[in-house]
Amino acid sequence: MDVRCSIPATTILAAPPPQAPILAGWNSLPLYYKMGNVGHMDFTHRVSVPPPEPFFQAMKASTKEMFFPDDPFRRFKGQSARRRAVLAFQYVFPIMEWAPTYTKEFLKSDLIAGITIASLAIPQGISYAKLTNLPPIYGLYSSFVPPLIYAIMGSSRDVAIGTVAVASLLMASMLGKEVSAAAQPGLYIHLAFTSTFFAGLFMAALGFLRLGFIVDFLSHATIVGFMAGAATVVSLQQLKGMLGLQHFTNETDLLDVLRSVFSQSHNWRWQSAVFGCFILIFLLLSRHISKKRPRFFWISAMAPLISVILGTLLSYLTHSDKHGIQVIGSLKRGVNPPSVSELTFSSQYLGLTVKTGIMTGIVALAEGMAVGRSFAMFKNYQIDGNKEMIAFGMMNIVGSCTSCYITTAPFSRSAVNFNAGCKTATSNIVMATAVMVTLLLLTPLFYYTPLVVLSAIITSAMLGLIDYKAAIHLWKVDKADFIVCIVAFLGVVLRSVEVGLIIAVAISVLRLVLFIARPRTSVLGKITDSVGIYRSVSQYPTATRIPGILVLQIDSPMYFANAGYLRERILRWMDEEEDRLKASEEDTLQYVILDMTAVGGIDTSGISLLQETRRNMERRGLKLALANPGTDVLVKLVKSEFVDSLGQEWIFLTVEEAMDNTDGTECACRVSVPPPEPFFEAMKALLKETFFPDDPLRRFKGQSAGRRAVLALQYVFPMLEWAPTYTKEFLRSDIIAGITIASLAIPQGISYAKLANIPPIYGLYSSFVPPLIYSLMGSSRDVAIGTVAVASLLTASMLGKEVSATTQPGLYMRLAFTSTFFAGVLGFMVDFLSHATSVGFMAGAATVVSLQQLKDLLGLERFTEETDLLDVLHSVFSQIHLWRWQSAVFGCSFLVFLLLTRYISKKNPRLFWISAMAPLISVTLGTLLSYLIHADKHGIQVIGTLQKGVNPPSISELTFSSQYLGLTVKTGIVIGIVALAEGIAIGRTFAMFKNYQIDGNKEMIAFGMMNIVGSCTSCYITSAPISRSAVNFNSGCKTAASNIVMATAIMVTLLLLTPLFYYTPLVVLSAIITTAMIGLIDYEAFIHLWKVDIADFIVCVVAFLGVVLWNVEIGLIISVALSVVRLVLFIARPRTSVLGSIADSEIYRSLIQYPTATRIPGILVLQIDSPVYFANASYLRERILRWIDEEEDRLKASGEDILHYVILDMTAVGDIDTSGISLLQETKRNMERRGLKLALANPGKDVMVKLVNSTFVDSLGQEWFFLTVEEAVAACNFLLCKTCKPPEITKSTTIDMDDAHSNV
């Protein structure tokens, strides 16, 4: 009997959960037993394109995955109306779910736990109120009402509610900057209540709107660093009480605190210091005992209360208040008074309280959620994240109305509750009851409690928050996380609590964006003796490349933010492969295969990248193939017609089939862990990939010093590269092109200067110097340099808000030059303008610019300075009685002429010169007519006098005064991004047509330098306008020398011809601008976006409406922000899918894309299409559990075998951080408690290194890592077979990482 047929891949027999020794039998099997006959089959599977989903259905599914990953409505399915009502009440008030089953045993445990945590809550409440600069009684109030609300609405059985040190300090720090708690105590308390109200509102809103993922942006590394920094700051603040100081700084940073302490060294009180140190030593000793002997947890829990009792008794007996030791004093007796009337919503403090509420709410929510999840994991139950947010929010809203300030679930109090054996949230009710008794009867006893005791209690608690072991773990596992941690710590200690938090979160988010903007790409090779398994050659150095074929893997979605990078990186891989093949005298490169497995999404910019890559490769004689594109990717490629242009036969299900190399060989393959790179070497490689994807230094390798100097000069000045080979034929072509574009540049320059609200002569200046600089430094042969309409409008719009070009023309000009300078320096963020943003923004800007021309077309003297549609239309129609028909007729005549010439050139491209010459003809005819009929005396405005001569220097006019610095920097960045995006896009487009490459970084340098030099020579912002560049291209230009010819023509005009423009009518310039703008409204692109990518279409429409309805910069900012949010959401809400086996194969693919694929009974195979980071760890936790629940329900309903194994396909997981590792650890423990076993398939290089460093590999078991999903499924099938006995062992296919551990 052939053993390969005895256990088919889909056969599963019931078996008890596997143990590692059993798996050793699997390790012993030869591969043919495990893989079956598939390796010997010779067939190709078709890539499935799922049918298009209706728009609203797709939106519904996407919304569900984004906001309801846990599917809270699942419990309501198939229930009666009455049962649904009961379930709804239980969902809102979880106490109704567990109260009916509450027992005496539970009550006994909860009583003990509640009394125990009350002994900690009372001294901590008083201490933390002092930390917030509130009267101590409010600390007790905050431990009474909020715990009662949480007991009703919370889903955790273990957390104990109360005030926390970090949120208390944060509130004191933020409120104290504007209101003094000492000078204005009443107002300060009102603001504290109001901030608490907004914190609760924020938390509840996150829960109700299912926006909890916002809190996920506090990563594990951020929390470790932030908590350590806050603990350090809080401890330093206690030096005031410990040293008995009367006056102390309100600042929290290290330097100010130390200065305040040592500048008052003569005021230190030794009595207070001795008393405080004694109490602190006692508290630390009790903590040490409880840590060494967990059974004695109650010692550290009772120690604060004992310290308060002993300290109060000693203080009373020794009259310490008369010896310099401050005491609490009188505490008001009675429960919480209502404070709803004390909430302050006045505009003066509204911003402060909202900001404080949001910041403290995020910190409190992050701590409470983390604590709740940790203890729930230990007791094998799940807490509902959104329920928790609602519960935390409601208890703070109610608390703010009952004299409480910010509360959450502090770790110390919750740990005591957990260790005391609590069973339900009733322990919080018991604690609240004990606090109530204290408020009613015992508050007078705290009169003599020394403040130094409270300082010691706070310091002791804070020292427990400095988790140096976690920082060491971060350094060992993930250096990037360690940097985030250190930045958070230093930000808090050296600046302030809120600044440290903001900086750390910003760096974490930047890391996410950089993952998208700079994705990992790798060359794949074939694993030796394998059945068509292709893996990264950097992780598997013995993998062999196939001569003539380059296989590349992209570990990220292909979006606008990385399209430019991937374009350069793919070209670099191709160049390096061709050099390698040439050096080794192997076959030339013929094919490039892109493995799209990890490309979870694509937008129109990504599709444009693929189209451009295909065309580029065809011109190089290469062929492109795609392997395993996912569902969403393939749908968009079909809609965009890329599949048709590439050819359906060039899209494959696997890399193996693309290689057509199914040779049937079989082997044992192990997951490889590469040896760890030294830190600085790894950083060097990372920086190279981030900033030098094209490897510009490659050309210098192996060259002499002299040759390197020449190459360096050629790199900086590309003109030196092409000038030696310049020919007469090139010169003739460039002269014709230069003169042709000069005929367009002169009228456009004058027109666009008018659009920027600067004198027309500066439009000519800007077409003279910048083109000369670009011809020296630019790498494009086809672009023509000059002013552009949109950047001109942006300059006028942004500067005009603060400085009037009419009343302050000199200052306005200086600011325009300075903004141009900053545009040259700072315009590097171009990748964040997506194709969709550009289409919508350009269309909106063109609409706004065209509407602005109604002023001159209608001959109006006054016009609104606003650019939005409503203001412009109001300005036009409110002056209807001032419209001049002469101006309208004159302008419309030229507008019709210009549109007619554009139409002729578009229909017959050979006549391109007609539309190119039309603006100059219009200016000439308009000037002549105006002169002959004296149009200026008939209401038609003319240009007037233009100064003769070339550009005067303007370096002395640059303005860097603090008054306008922010304005010029902001304007420079915005116009720089817009100008650079347009210029580089145009350069790449024309380079693609002529089959050469432009260097993106060289172009940025060239555009930057021409604007920096331009700002010093009376020029404003310039780029490569599409109209002028298209004319240059169609005129047959050969090099950038055409820009020199154009600049020469402009120079002649400036020196000799400027007086001729005196009678040029402004209405002609308006017609020229309007014609150019109409060409920027690309309605076909709008339709294409709607058809291919709805999300891109929404971004496009938002950009358009933002520009048209608000203003140009607001539209740009909103659309860019929306695009970035989309990137972040891809990480925060990654796609996960269930995989099934393709019929007659060992290939596993998504059941959504391949509905005929079959699930493996008893085994759930899940794929994650994203890196696993802090931003998505919570989502993936809930989503994986939901997949497991749904699979168990499905198996139960169908009467199949129960679930035994969950396999995570890690192919698309390009990276992982410590939060992601914690997710895997928690998932493993959760599954073990459910009797399930976790296995990982194909973890990548960086992921594997971190999993080994974090010891996750040891905890899961080395035998549960597999190279492919096929091997993981086959191993699980073997373990589920009771009677199967393996034959003799020859090789092992599971992972053996003994060597890997020794290496790491």
Coordinates of C-alpha atoms in Angstrom, one line a residue, residues 672-1047:
S672 CA 15.7 30.0 9.3
V673 CA 16.7 32.6 11.9
P674 CA 19.5 34.8 10.5
P675 CA 22.2 35.8 13.0
P676 CA 21.5 39.1 14.7
E677 CA 23.0 42.2 13.1
P678 CA 25.0 44.6 15.2
F679 CA 22.9 47.5 16.2
F680 CA 24.7 50.2 14.3
E681 CA 25.0 48.0 11.2
A682 CA 21.3 47.4 11.3
M683 CA 20.6 51.1 11.8
K684 CA 22.9 51.9 8.8
A685 CA 21.0 49.4 6.6
L686 CA 17.7 50.9 7.8
L687 CA 18.7 54.5 7.1
K688 CA 20.0 53.4 3.7
E689 CA 16.7 51.8 2.7
T690 CA 14.8 54.8 4.1
F691 CA 16.7 57.6 2.5
F692 CA 18.7 56.1 -0.3
P693 CA 16.5 53.5 -2.0
D694 CA 18.2 54.2 -5.3
D695 CA 21.7 53.7 -3.8
P696 CA 23.3 56.8 -5.4
L697 CA 26.7 55.8 -4.1
R698 CA 26.7 52.6 -6.1
R699 CA 28.4 54.3 -9.0
F700 CA 31.4 55.2 -6.9
K701 CA 32.3 51.6 -6.0
G702 CA 35.6 50.5 -7.4
Q703 CA 36.5 53.9 -8.9
S704 CA 39.7 55.9 -8.5
A705 CA 39.7 59.1 -6.4
G706 CA 39.8 61.3 -9.5
R707 CA 36.9 59.4 -11.2
R708 CA 34.9 59.7 -7.9
A709 CA 35.4 63.5 -7.9
V710 CA 34.1 63.6 -11.5
L711 CA 31.2 61.4 -10.8
A712 CA 30.3 63.5 -7.7
L713 CA 30.3 66.7 -9.8
Q714 CA 28.2 64.9 -12.4
Y715 CA 25.7 63.8 -9.7
V716 CA 25.3 67.3 -8.4
F717 CA 25.4 69.0 -11.8
P718 CA 23.9 66.5 -14.3
M719 CA 24.6 69.0 -17.1
L720 CA 28.3 67.9 -16.8
E721 CA 27.2 64.4 -17.8
W722 CA 25.3 65.2 -21.0
A723 CA 27.2 68.3 -22.1
P724 CA 30.3 66.5 -23.5
T725 CA 28.1 64.5 -25.9
Y726 CA 26.0 67.4 -27.0
T727 CA 25.6 67.7 -30.8
K728 CA 24.4 70.3 -33.3
E729 CA 21.2 68.3 -33.9
F730 CA 20.5 68.5 -30.2
L731 CA 21.1 72.3 -30.3
R732 CA 18.8 72.9 -33.2
S733 CA 16.0 70.9 -31.5
D734 CA 16.5 72.7 -28.2
I735 CA 16.5 76.1 -29.8
I736 CA 13.2 75.4 -31.5
A737 CA 11.7 74.0 -28.3
G738 CA 13.1 76.9 -26.2
I739 CA 11.7 79.6 -28.4
T740 CA 8.3 77.8 -28.5
I741 CA 8.0 77.6 -24.8
A742 CA 9.2 81.2 -24.4
S743 CA 6.2 82.3 -26.4
L744 CA 4.0 80.6 -23.8
A745 CA 6.2 81.5 -20.7
I746 CA 6.0 85.3 -21.3
P747 CA 2.1 85.6 -21.1
Q748 CA 1.8 82.9 -18.5
G749 CA 4.5 84.5 -16.3
I750 CA 2.7 87.8 -16.4
S751 CA -0.7 86.2 -15.8
Y752 CA 0.4 84.0 -12.9
A753 CA 2.2 86.9 -11.2
K754 CA -1.2 88.7 -11.2
L755 CA -2.7 85.5 -9.7
A756 CA -0.2 85.7 -6.8
N757 CA -1.0 89.4 -6.2
I758 CA 2.5 90.5 -7.1
P759 CA 3.6 92.9 -9.9
P760 CA 3.6 91.2 -13.4
I761 CA 7.3 91.9 -13.9
Y762 CA 8.1 89.3 -11.2
G763 CA 6.4 86.6 -13.3
L764 CA 9.1 87.3 -16.0
Y765 CA 11.9 87.4 -13.4
S766 CA 10.7 83.9 -12.3
S767 CA 11.0 82.6 -15.8
F768 CA 14.6 83.8 -16.2
V769 CA 16.9 82.7 -13.2
P770 CA 15.2 79.4 -12.1
P771 CA 15.3 77.7 -15.5
L772 CA 19.1 78.4 -15.7
I773 CA 19.6 76.8 -12.3
Y774 CA 17.5 73.8 -13.2
S775 CA 19.4 73.3 -16.5
L776 CA 22.5 72.8 -14.4
M777 CA 21.1 70.6 -11.7
G778 CA 18.0 68.9 -13.0
S779 CA 17.9 65.3 -14.3
S780 CA 14.9 65.7 -16.7
R781 CA 15.4 66.5 -20.3
D782 CA 11.8 67.6 -21.0
V783 CA 10.4 69.8 -18.2
A784 CA 10.2 73.5 -18.7
I785 CA 10.6 75.7 -15.6
G786 CA 8.4 78.6 -14.6
T787 CA 5.6 79.7 -12.4
V788 CA 2.4 77.6 -11.9
A789 CA -1.1 78.7 -11.3
V790 CA -2.0 76.6 -8.2
A791 CA 1.2 77.5 -6.3
S792 CA 0.6 81.2 -7.2
L793 CA -2.9 81.1 -5.9
L794 CA -1.7 79.3 -2.7
T795 CA 0.9 82.0 -2.1
A796 CA -1.7 84.8 -2.5
S797 CA -4.3 82.9 -0.4
M798 CA -2.0 82.1 2.6
L799 CA 0.0 85.4 2.7
G800 CA -3.1 87.5 2.0
K801 CA -4.7 86.4 5.3
E802 CA -2.2 88.4 7.3
V803 CA -0.7 90.9 4.9
S804 CA -2.5 92.9 2.2
A805 CA -0.7 93.0 -1.1
T806 CA -2.5 96.3 -1.8
T807 CA -1.8 98.2 1.4
Q808 CA 1.6 96.7 2.2
P809 CA 3.0 95.7 -1.2
G810 CA 6.7 95.9 0.0
L811 CA 6.1 93.6 3.0
Y812 CA 4.0 91.3 0.9
M813 CA 6.8 90.9 -1.7
R814 CA 9.4 90.2 1.0
L815 CA 7.2 87.5 2.5
A816 CA 6.6 86.0 -0.9
F817 CA 10.4 85.8 -1.4
T818 CA 10.9 84.3 2.1
S819 CA 8.2 81.7 1.5
T820 CA 9.9 80.8 -1.8
F821 CA 13.1 80.3 0.2
F822 CA 11.5 78.0 2.7
A823 CA 9.7 76.1 -0.2
G824 CA 13.2 75.4 -1.6
V825 CA 14.5 74.2 1.8
L826 CA 11.5 72.3 3.2
G827 CA 9.5 70.9 0.2
F828 CA 10.4 67.2 0.8
M829 CA 7.0 65.7 2.0
V830 CA 5.8 65.2 -1.6
D831 CA 5.1 61.4 -1.2
F832 CA 2.0 62.3 1.0
L833 CA 0.2 63.8 -2.0
S834 CA -1.6 60.8 -3.5
H835 CA -2.8 60.6 -7.0
A836 CA -6.4 61.0 -5.8
T837 CA -5.4 64.1 -3.7
S838 CA -3.7 65.7 -6.6
V839 CA -6.6 65.1 -9.0
G840 CA -9.2 66.6 -6.5
F841 CA -6.9 69.4 -5.3
M842 CA -5.9 70.4 -8.8
A843 CA -9.6 70.4 -10.0
G844 CA -10.7 72.4 -7.0
A845 CA -7.8 74.9 -7.3
A846 CA -8.5 75.2 -11.1
T847 CA -12.2 76.0 -10.2
V848 CA -11.2 78.6 -7.6
V849 CA -8.7 80.2 -9.9
S850 CA -11.2 80.4 -12.8
L851 CA -13.8 81.9 -10.5
Q852 CA -11.2 84.5 -9.4
Q853 CA -10.8 85.6 -13.0
L854 CA -14.5 86.8 -13.1
K855 CA -13.1 90.0 -11.5
D856 CA -11.3 91.1 -14.6
L857 CA -13.6 89.3 -17.1
L858 CA -16.5 91.5 -15.7
G859 CA -14.3 94.6 -15.2
L860 CA -14.9 94.8 -11.4
E861 CA -12.8 97.2 -9.4
R862 CA -13.3 95.5 -6.0
F863 CA -13.4 91.8 -5.3
T864 CA -13.4 89.5 -2.3
E865 CA -10.1 88.3 -1.0
E866 CA -11.6 85.0 0.0
T867 CA -11.4 82.1 -2.4
D868 CA -14.3 79.9 -1.4
L869 CA -17.2 79.4 -3.9
L870 CA -19.9 81.2 -1.8
D871 CA -17.9 84.3 -1.1
V872 CA -16.8 84.6 -4.8
L873 CA -20.3 84.2 -6.1
H874 CA -21.6 86.6 -3.5
S875 CA -19.0 89.2 -4.5
V876 CA -19.8 88.7 -8.2
F877 CA -23.6 89.0 -8.0
S878 CA -23.7 91.7 -5.4
Q879 CA -22.0 93.9 -7.9
I880 CA -24.1 93.0 -10.9
H881 CA -24.8 96.7 -11.6
L882 CA -21.0 97.3 -12.0
W883 CA -20.4 94.6 -14.6
R884 CA -18.7 96.1 -17.7
W885 CA -20.0 94.6 -21.0
Q886 CA -16.9 95.8 -22.9
S887 CA -14.6 93.9 -20.6
A888 CA -16.8 90.8 -20.8
V889 CA -17.0 90.8 -24.6
F890 CA -13.3 91.4 -24.9
G891 CA -12.4 88.6 -22.5
C892 CA -14.9 86.1 -23.8
S893 CA -13.6 86.6 -27.3
F894 CA -10.1 85.7 -26.4
L895 CA -11.3 82.9 -24.1
V896 CA -13.2 81.3 -27.1
F897 CA -10.1 81.8 -29.3
L898 CA -7.8 80.1 -26.7
L899 CA -10.2 77.2 -26.1
L900 CA -10.6 76.7 -29.9
T901 CA -6.8 76.5 -30.3
R902 CA -6.6 74.0 -27.5
Y903 CA -9.3 71.9 -29.1
I904 CA -7.4 71.9 -32.5
S905 CA -4.1 70.8 -30.8
K906 CA -5.9 68.1 -28.9
K907 CA -7.5 66.7 -32.0
N908 CA -4.4 66.9 -34.1
P909 CA -1.3 66.5 -31.8
R910 CA 1.0 67.6 -34.7
L911 CA -0.5 71.0 -34.5
F912 CA 0.6 71.4 -30.8
W913 CA 2.3 74.7 -31.6
I914 CA -1.1 76.3 -32.3
S915 CA -2.2 76.1 -28.6
A916 CA 1.4 76.9 -27.5
M917 CA 1.5 80.1 -29.5
A918 CA -2.1 81.1 -28.8
P919 CA -1.4 82.9 -25.5
L920 CA 1.3 85.1 -27.0
I921 CA -0.9 85.8 -30.0
S922 CA -3.7 86.7 -27.6
V923 CA -1.4 89.1 -25.7
T924 CA -0.1 90.7 -28.9
L925 CA -3.6 91.1 -30.5
G926 CA -5.0 92.3 -27.1
T927 CA -2.3 94.8 -26.6
L928 CA -2.6 96.1 -30.2
L929 CA -6.4 96.4 -30.0
S930 CA -6.2 98.0 -26.5
Y931 CA -3.7 100.6 -27.9
L932 CA -5.7 101.4 -31.0
I933 CA -9.1 101.8 -29.3
H934 CA -7.7 103.2 -26.0
A935 CA -9.4 100.4 -24.1
D936 CA -8.2 101.7 -20.7
K937 CA -10.6 104.7 -21.2
H938 CA -13.5 102.3 -21.8
G939 CA -13.3 100.4 -18.5
I940 CA -10.8 97.7 -19.6
Q941 CA -7.9 97.7 -17.2
V942 CA -4.3 97.3 -18.5
I943 CA -1.0 96.2 -17.0
G944 CA 0.7 99.6 -17.1
T945 CA 4.4 100.2 -16.7
L946 CA 6.8 97.3 -16.4
Q947 CA 10.3 97.9 -15.1
K948 CA 13.0 97.3 -17.7
G949 CA 16.1 95.2 -16.8
V950 CA 16.9 91.7 -15.5
N951 CA 16.3 90.5 -11.9
P952 CA 17.5 92.7 -9.1
P953 CA 19.0 90.9 -6.1
S954 CA 16.5 90.4 -3.3
I955 CA 18.6 88.6 -0.6
S956 CA 18.4 91.6 1.7
E957 CA 14.6 91.5 1.4
L958 CA 14.2 88.0 3.0
T959 CA 12.3 88.4 6.2
F960 CA 13.0 86.0 9.1
S961 CA 11.5 88.0 11.9
S962 CA 9.6 86.0 14.5
Q963 CA 6.4 88.0 13.7
Y964 CA 6.1 86.4 10.3
L965 CA 8.4 83.3 10.5
G966 CA 5.5 80.9 11.2
L967 CA 3.5 82.3 8.3
T968 CA 6.4 82.1 5.8
V969 CA 7.5 78.6 6.9
K970 CA 3.9 77.3 6.7
T971 CA 3.4 78.9 3.3
G972 CA 6.7 77.6 2.0
I973 CA 6.0 74.0 3.1
V974 CA 2.5 74.0 1.5
I975 CA 3.5 75.6 -1.8
G976 CA 6.7 73.6 -1.9
I977 CA 4.9 70.3 -1.6
V978 CA 2.4 71.3 -4.3
A979 CA 5.1 72.6 -6.7
L980 CA 7.3 69.6 -6.1
A981 CA 4.5 67.1 -6.6
E982 CA 3.5 68.6 -9.9
G983 CA 7.1 69.0 -11.2
I984 CA 8.3 65.5 -10.3
A985 CA 5.1 63.9 -11.6
I986 CA 5.5 65.7 -14.9
G987 CA 9.2 64.9 -15.2
R988 CA 8.6 61.1 -14.6
T989 CA 5.7 61.1 -17.1
F990 CA 7.8 62.4 -19.9
A991 CA 10.9 60.4 -18.9
M992 CA 8.8 57.3 -19.2
F993 CA 7.8 58.1 -22.8
K994 CA 11.5 58.6 -23.8
N995 CA 12.7 55.5 -21.8
Y996 CA 15.0 57.1 -19.4
Q997 CA 15.0 57.6 -15.6
I998 CA 14.9 60.8 -13.6
D999 CA 16.4 60.8 -10.1
G1000 CA 13.7 61.9 -7.6
N1001 CA 16.2 63.1 -5.1
K1002 CA 18.2 65.1 -7.7
E1003 CA 15.0 66.7 -8.8
M1004 CA 14.1 67.7 -5.3
I1005 CA 17.6 69.2 -4.9
A1006 CA 17.3 71.0 -8.3
F1007 CA 13.8 72.4 -7.5
G1008 CA 15.0 73.4 -4.1
M1009 CA 18.1 75.2 -5.3
M1010 CA 16.4 77.0 -8.1
N1011 CA 13.8 78.4 -5.6
I1012 CA 16.4 79.2 -3.0
V1013 CA 18.5 81.1 -5.7
G1014 CA 15.3 82.5 -7.1
S1015 CA 14.2 83.9 -3.8
C1016 CA 17.5 85.8 -3.7
T1017 CA 16.9 87.2 -7.2
S1018 CA 13.4 88.6 -7.1
C1019 CA 11.6 85.3 -8.0
Y1020 CA 8.7 83.6 -6.4
I1021 CA 7.8 79.9 -6.3
T1022 CA 8.5 78.0 -9.6
S1023 CA 8.1 74.4 -10.7
A1024 CA 7.6 72.5 -14.0
P1025 CA 4.0 73.5 -15.2
I1026 CA 2.4 70.8 -17.2
S1027 CA 1.3 73.1 -20.1
R1028 CA 4.8 74.5 -20.6
S1029 CA 6.5 71.1 -20.2
A1030 CA 4.1 69.5 -22.6
V1031 CA 4.9 72.1 -25.3
N1032 CA 8.6 71.6 -24.6
F1033 CA 8.2 67.8 -25.0
N1034 CA 6.1 68.1 -28.2
S1035 CA 8.6 70.6 -29.7
G1036 CA 11.2 67.9 -29.7
C1037 CA 13.6 69.1 -27.0
K1038 CA 16.6 66.9 -26.4
T1039 CA 18.1 68.2 -23.2
A1040 CA 17.6 70.8 -20.5
A1041 CA 19.3 73.3 -22.8
S1042 CA 15.8 74.3 -24.0
N1043 CA 15.4 76.0 -20.6
I1044 CA 18.5 78.0 -21.3
V1045 CA 17.1 79.1 -24.7
M1046 CA 13.8 80.1 -23.0
A1047 CA 15.6 82.0 -20.3

